[in-house]
Tab-separated table of C-alpha atoms in Angstrom:
chain	number	residue	atom	x	y	z
A	1	MET	CA	0.000	0.000	0.000
A	2	ALA	CA	1.197	3.526	-0.777
A	3	LEU	CA	-0.213	6.881	0.252
A	4	VAL	CA	-1.098	9.373	-2.474
A	5	ASP	CA	-1.552	13.017	-1.441
A	6	ASN	CA	-3.644	15.834	-2.934
A	7	ALA	CA	-6.700	13.743	-3.730
A	8	PRO	CA	-9.562	15.837	-5.231
A	9	ASP	CA	-11.616	15.740	-2.048
A	10	GLY	CA	-8.680	16.856	0.046
A	11	HIS	CA	-8.033	13.421	1.496
A	12	ARG	CA	-5.191	11.030	1.013
A	13	LEU	CA	-5.851	7.870	-0.870
A	14	ILE	CA	-4.616	4.502	0.261
A	15	ASP	CA	-3.464	3.139	-3.098
A	16	ALA	CA	-1.372	0.319	-4.408
A	17	PRO	CA	-0.133	1.398	-7.867
A	18	GLN	CA	1.491	-1.927	-8.635
A	19	ASP	CA	-1.498	-3.959	-7.603
A	20	LYS	CA	-4.256	-5.015	-9.979
A	21	ASN	CA	-6.799	-3.746	-7.436
A	22	SER	CA	-5.198	-0.286	-7.228
A	23	ILE	CA	-7.423	2.801	-7.470
A	24	THR	CA	-6.400	5.895	-9.422
A	25	ILE	CA	-8.041	9.141	-8.377
A	26	GLU	CA	-8.830	11.465	-11.264
A	27	PRO	CA	-11.260	14.387	-11.617
A	28	GLY	CA	-14.774	12.949	-11.442
A	29	GLY	CA	-13.423	9.429	-11.178
A	30	ILE	CA	-14.562	8.889	-7.602
A	31	ASP	CA	-18.198	9.522	-8.488
A	32	ARG	CA	-18.074	7.391	-11.648
A	33	ARG	CA	-16.464	4.406	-9.974
A	34	TYR	CA	-17.773	4.835	-6.439
A	35	TRP	CA	-19.654	1.540	-6.312
A	36	GLN	CA	-16.725	-0.308	-7.906
A	37	HIS	CA	-14.548	1.038	-5.118
A	38	LEU	CA	-16.814	-0.666	-2.566
A	39	TRP	CA	-15.571	-4.047	-3.778
A	40	SER	CA	-11.966	-2.856	-3.757
A	41	TYR	CA	-12.341	-1.871	-0.105
A	42	ARG	CA	-14.087	-5.079	0.951
A	43	GLU	CA	-11.228	-5.922	3.315
A	44	LEU	CA	-11.736	-2.639	5.155
A	45	PHE	CA	-15.425	-3.458	5.440
A	46	ILE	CA	-14.584	-6.827	7.003
A	47	VAL	CA	-12.117	-5.204	9.401
A	48	LEU	CA	-14.684	-2.620	10.538
A	49	ALA	CA	-17.395	-5.233	10.983
A	50	ARG	CA	-15.079	-7.496	13.011
A	51	ARG	CA	-13.955	-4.575	15.151
A	52	ASP	CA	-17.546	-3.506	15.870
A	53	ILE	CA	-18.444	-7.050	16.874
A	54	SER	CA	-15.379	-7.451	19.109
A	55	VAL	CA	-15.944	-4.172	20.989
A	56	ARG	CA	-19.722	-4.537	21.184
A	57	TYR	CA	-19.677	-6.089	24.634
A	58	LYS	CA	-16.077	-5.352	25.545
A	59	GLN	CA	-15.429	-4.400	29.176
A	60	THR	CA	-18.892	-5.560	30.227
A	61	VAL	CA	-19.200	-7.909	33.169
A	62	ILE	CA	-21.370	-10.536	31.451
A	63	GLY	CA	-20.185	-9.897	27.893
A	64	VAL	CA	-22.175	-11.395	25.052
A	65	ALA	CA	-24.769	-12.605	27.549
A	66	TRP	CA	-26.344	-9.163	27.151
A	67	ALA	CA	-27.484	-10.279	23.701
A	68	VAL	CA	-29.541	-12.946	25.463
A	69	ILE	CA	-30.685	-11.076	28.571
A	70	ARG	CA	-31.954	-7.911	26.858
A	71	PRO	CA	-34.541	-9.563	24.582
A	72	LEU	CA	-35.667	-11.939	27.337
A	73	LEU	CA	-36.220	-9.078	29.810
A	74	THR	CA	-38.041	-7.028	27.177
A	75	MET	CA	-40.228	-10.025	26.357
A	76	LEU	CA	-41.031	-10.484	30.047
A	77	ILE	CA	-41.930	-6.805	30.561
A	78	PHE	CA	-44.103	-6.628	27.447
A	79	THR	CA	-45.872	-9.841	28.399
A	80	ILE	CA	-46.717	-8.448	31.836
A	81	VAL	CA	-47.733	-4.968	30.617
A	82	PHE	CA	-49.612	-5.808	27.410
A	83	GLY	CA	-50.649	-9.410	28.066
A	84	ARG	CA	-51.471	-9.477	31.778
A	85	ILE	CA	-52.278	-5.871	32.742
A	86	ALA	CA	-53.741	-4.474	29.491
A	87	GLN	CA	-54.993	-7.971	28.483
A	88	LEU	CA	-54.544	-7.250	24.772
A	89	PRO	CA	-55.352	-10.190	22.457
A	90	SER	CA	-52.391	-12.054	21.029
A	91	GLY	CA	-54.258	-12.709	17.774
A	92	VAL	CA	-52.563	-16.117	17.475
A	93	ALA	CA	-52.946	-19.473	19.200
A	94	VAL	CA	-49.533	-19.452	20.875
A	95	PRO	CA	-48.373	-18.279	24.315
A	96	TYR	CA	-48.168	-14.495	24.607
A	97	PRO	CA	-44.404	-14.435	25.370
A	98	LEU	CA	-43.681	-16.278	22.123
A	99	MET	CA	-45.831	-13.844	20.113
A	100	VAL	CA	-43.918	-10.948	21.683
A	101	PHE	CA	-40.493	-12.479	21.064
A	102	VAL	CA	-41.204	-13.090	17.364
A	103	GLY	CA	-42.144	-9.416	17.031
A	104	MET	CA	-39.012	-8.332	18.864
A	105	LEU	CA	-36.664	-10.107	16.457
A	106	PRO	CA	-37.054	-7.725	13.479
A	107	TRP	CA	-37.615	-4.696	15.701
A	108	THR	CA	-34.392	-5.237	17.667
A	109	PHE	CA	-32.457	-5.675	14.424
A	110	PHE	CA	-33.963	-2.506	12.967
A	111	SER	CA	-33.499	-0.330	16.066
A	112	SER	CA	-29.914	-1.509	16.713
A	113	SER	CA	-28.961	-1.024	13.074
A	114	VAL	CA	-30.365	2.496	12.845
A	115	ALA	CA	-28.964	3.655	16.199
A	116	GLU	CA	-25.455	2.337	15.548
A	117	ALA	CA	-25.297	3.292	11.864
A	118	ALA	CA	-26.409	6.839	12.680
A	119	ASN	CA	-23.438	7.341	15.020
A	120	SER	CA	-20.947	5.270	13.056
A	121	VAL	CA	-19.431	8.004	10.864
A	122	VAL	CA	-18.896	10.374	13.808
A	123	GLN	CA	-17.380	7.585	15.886
A	124	ASN	CA	-14.886	6.894	13.079
A	125	SER	CA	-13.898	10.542	12.680
A	126	ALA	CA	-10.160	9.780	12.844
A	127	LEU	CA	-10.430	7.384	9.923
A	128	VAL	CA	-12.735	9.611	7.877
A	129	SER	CA	-10.511	12.684	8.185
A	130	LYS	CA	-7.268	10.964	7.149
A	131	VAL	CA	-7.756	8.643	4.201
A	132	TYR	CA	-10.044	8.147	1.242
A	133	PHE	CA	-12.435	5.210	1.058
A	134	PRO	CA	-16.145	4.943	0.277
A	135	ARG	CA	-17.672	6.233	3.516
A	136	VAL	CA	-20.807	4.168	3.020
A	137	ILE	CA	-18.760	1.201	4.226
A	138	ILE	CA	-18.959	2.495	7.812
A	139	PRO	CA	-22.762	2.529	8.371
A	140	PHE	CA	-23.118	-0.593	6.235
A	141	ALA	CA	-20.712	-2.433	8.559
A	142	SER	CA	-22.800	-1.302	11.561
A	143	VAL	CA	-25.968	-2.757	10.036
A	144	VAL	CA	-24.201	-6.059	9.353
A	145	THR	CA	-22.924	-6.103	12.952
A	146	ALA	CA	-26.505	-5.930	14.225
A	147	PHE	CA	-27.127	-9.116	12.244
A	148	VAL	CA	-25.056	-11.012	14.831
A	149	ASP	CA	-27.539	-10.160	17.592
A	150	PHE	CA	-30.348	-11.089	15.221
A	151	MET	CA	-28.877	-14.569	14.755
A	152	ILE	CA	-28.524	-14.966	18.530
A	153	GLY	CA	-32.198	-14.016	18.744
A	154	ILE	CA	-33.068	-16.713	16.192
A	155	VAL	CA	-31.345	-19.313	18.387
A	156	LEU	CA	-33.272	-18.067	21.443
A	157	LEU	CA	-36.510	-18.253	19.470
A	158	ALA	CA	-35.784	-21.852	18.506
A	159	ILE	CA	-35.268	-22.696	22.194
A	160	LEU	CA	-38.528	-20.958	23.146
A	161	MET	CA	-40.454	-22.781	20.415
A	162	VAL	CA	-39.137	-26.105	21.678
A	163	PHE	CA	-40.036	-25.098	25.246
A	164	TYR	CA	-43.610	-24.148	24.261
A	165	ARG	CA	-43.834	-27.056	21.786
A	166	VAL	CA	-44.710	-24.802	18.879
A	167	ALA	CA	-43.502	-25.570	15.348
A	168	PRO	CA	-43.384	-23.073	12.477
A	169	GLY	CA	-45.539	-23.673	9.419
A	170	TRP	CA	-44.496	-23.848	5.767
A	171	HIS	CA	-44.683	-20.040	5.566
A	172	ILE	CA	-41.201	-19.997	7.090
A	173	VAL	CA	-39.824	-20.235	3.542
A	174	TYR	CA	-40.854	-16.578	3.091
A	175	LEU	CA	-38.897	-15.421	6.154
A	176	PRO	CA	-35.793	-14.309	4.138
A	177	LEU	CA	-38.003	-11.946	2.124
A	178	PHE	CA	-39.257	-10.187	5.242
A	179	PHE	CA	-35.724	-10.053	6.617
A	180	MET	CA	-34.597	-8.383	3.395
A	181	LEU	CA	-37.398	-5.862	3.918
A	182	ALA	CA	-36.143	-5.184	7.463
A	183	PHE	CA	-32.577	-4.908	6.170
A	184	ALA	CA	-33.587	-2.367	3.518
A	185	LEU	CA	-35.476	-0.275	6.075
A	186	SER	CA	-32.512	-0.416	8.458
A	187	LEU	CA	-29.883	0.446	5.840
A	188	GLY	CA	-31.881	3.292	4.311
A	189	SER	CA	-32.705	4.848	7.678
A	190	GLY	CA	-29.139	4.307	8.945
A	191	LEU	CA	-27.551	6.023	5.936
A	192	PHE	CA	-29.966	8.952	6.150
A	193	PHE	CA	-29.425	9.587	9.855
A	194	ALA	CA	-25.665	8.994	9.602
A	195	ALA	CA	-25.417	11.815	7.048
A	196	LEU	CA	-27.575	14.143	9.150
A	197	ASN	CA	-25.725	13.314	12.361
A	198	VAL	CA	-22.380	14.453	10.950
A	199	LYS	CA	-23.656	17.997	10.475
A	200	TYR	CA	-26.378	18.169	13.124
A	201	ARG	CA	-25.260	16.439	16.314
A	202	ASP	CA	-28.742	16.959	17.718
A	203	PHE	CA	-29.660	13.679	16.061
A	204	ARG	CA	-27.418	11.919	18.558
A	205	HIS	CA	-30.131	12.735	21.108
A	206	VAL	CA	-33.127	12.568	18.774
A	207	ILE	CA	-32.512	9.072	17.393
A	208	PRO	CA	-32.731	7.189	20.751
A	209	PHE	CA	-36.029	8.987	21.399
A	210	LEU	CA	-37.371	8.020	17.959
A	211	VAL	CA	-36.284	4.405	18.454
A	212	GLN	CA	-37.978	4.251	21.858
A	213	LEU	CA	-41.147	5.821	20.437
A	214	GLY	CA	-41.112	3.394	17.521
A	215	LEU	CA	-40.992	0.444	19.888
A	216	TYR	CA	-44.314	1.406	21.458
A	217	ILE	CA	-46.140	2.313	18.246
A	218	SER	CA	-45.022	-0.864	16.457
A	219	PRO	CA	-46.862	-4.180	17.043
A	220	VAL	CA	-44.039	-5.638	19.126
A	221	GLY	CA	-45.779	-6.075	22.503
A	222	PHE	CA	-49.198	-6.622	20.952
A	223	SER	CA	-50.748	-7.926	17.764
A	224	THR	CA	-51.965	-5.758	14.886
A	225	ALA	CA	-55.341	-7.406	15.558
A	226	ALA	CA	-55.605	-5.110	18.593
A	227	VAL	CA	-55.689	-2.081	16.262
A	228	PRO	CA	-59.237	-1.105	15.155
A	229	SER	CA	-59.841	-2.049	11.512
A	230	ASP	CA	-60.641	1.571	10.583
A	231	TRP	CA	-57.139	2.571	11.649
A	232	ARG	CA	-55.219	-0.290	10.010
A	233	VAL	CA	-54.199	1.585	6.831
A	234	LEU	CA	-53.041	4.599	8.817
A	235	TYR	CA	-51.207	2.300	11.245
A	236	ALA	CA	-49.490	0.571	8.316
A	237	LEU	CA	-47.710	3.831	7.457
A	238	ASN	CA	-45.245	2.564	10.029
A	239	PRO	CA	-43.299	0.267	7.643
A	240	MET	CA	-42.197	-2.006	10.496
A	241	VAL	CA	-45.828	-3.172	10.803
A	242	ALA	CA	-45.435	-5.112	7.533
A	243	VAL	CA	-42.128	-6.601	8.690
A	244	ILE	CA	-43.336	-7.669	12.152
A	245	ASP	CA	-46.633	-9.059	10.849
A	246	GLY	CA	-44.661	-10.895	8.177
A	247	PHE	CA	-42.309	-12.459	10.724
A	248	ARG	CA	-45.273	-13.693	12.792
A	249	TRP	CA	-46.959	-15.114	9.690
A	250	CYS	CA	-43.773	-16.983	8.775
A	251	LEU	CA	-42.880	-18.290	12.219
A	252	ILE	CA	-46.225	-18.904	13.937
A	253	GLU	CA	-48.639	-21.435	12.486
A	254	GLY	CA	-52.075	-19.850	12.047
A	255	ALA	CA	-50.909	-16.238	12.346
A	256	PRO	CA	-52.717	-13.946	9.873
A	257	ALA	CA	-50.775	-12.832	6.805
A	258	PRO	CA	-49.968	-9.127	6.459
A	259	GLU	CA	-52.736	-7.264	4.663
A	260	ALA	CA	-51.962	-6.431	1.018
A	261	SER	CA	-52.095	-2.685	1.687
A	262	THR	CA	-49.772	-3.070	4.683
A	263	LEU	CA	-47.290	-5.097	2.664
A	264	ALA	CA	-47.387	-2.656	-0.262
A	265	ILE	CA	-46.740	0.297	2.025
A	266	GLY	CA	-43.845	-1.537	3.673
A	267	VAL	CA	-42.171	-2.392	0.356
A	268	VAL	CA	-42.592	1.113	-1.047
A	269	ALA	CA	-41.294	2.632	2.191
A	270	ALA	CA	-38.241	0.336	2.181
A	271	LEU	CA	-37.328	1.175	-1.409
A	272	GLY	CA	-37.953	4.865	-0.787
A	273	LEU	CA	-35.793	4.885	2.342
A	274	VAL	CA	-32.912	3.144	0.560
A	275	VAL	CA	-33.020	5.674	-2.287
A	276	LEU	CA	-33.345	8.585	0.139
A	277	GLY	CA	-30.595	7.299	2.402
A	278	VAL	CA	-28.115	6.648	-0.409
A	279	TRP	CA	-28.869	10.007	-2.031
A	280	LYS	CA	-28.472	11.953	1.230
A	281	PHE	CA	-25.302	10.108	2.216
A	282	ARG	CA	-23.654	10.436	-1.191
A	283	SER	CA	-24.605	14.100	-1.577
A	284	THR	CA	-23.003	15.062	1.749
A	285	GLU	CA	-20.173	12.540	1.900
A	286	ARG	CA	-17.492	14.894	0.559
A	287	GLU	CA	-18.162	17.336	3.411
A	288	PHE	CA	-17.755	14.782	6.198
A	289	ALA	CA	-14.022	15.398	6.722
A	290	ASP	CA	-14.596	19.149	7.152
A	291	GLN	CA	-17.646	18.836	9.404
A	292	ILE	CA	-16.670	15.937	11.583
């Protein structure tokens, strides 16, 4: 690797002129070949993802056990509040805790991805201000890191389903599609807030509030069946409704499928958020080194 100074965006480029994967910076070249550069910097992406995973629970007393305790405690609290005290219907013929946990899986992935991706560029300010690389790698690595907790959640769910003697139906084959929908929503939102957070640090305080609010207005602790039918379309404007309902349909035998309007809104919102997030991130990316 060699360092090349005076790059067009004021940064230094990590380049390897003698290597077949070397990158030559020329006027306008970064924009034309930006997405090609993502593949060239795949090793950096892997390094960032591994680092985020290794420091995720570093210097904590119980370490990775937090990935198990947090969802179980949340499931317990939601079961008591919504199932026992509020006595909301589960809408499915399975124990209430299991219904809650299935809803928590996509929500936890989404909220963790957005919160960590939004702060990722600022947290890597030293790297951003010194060398050139496609900045989108940073929030993308944060979203992938949240996938680790999601997989731990899948293992916990399998244990709970064995405990309650509940087996998923054939709809489970559609689960990857709803995960892709959750991933698109997470990535689009993460890129958008990451770009805003570089310039407006207020979002560092706003995003946790939005995530907490989203938890209570999404059908995590209760079923969409508890929402009056006249309000369903309006409620579906929250794109996570389609994702959570889809997860329950895939994993719980007899759970109702997401309504067509709900699913359509979720897909359109996911595509729109990805386009909006990429556009906002790319349009402000050159200013990151000066603003950070």
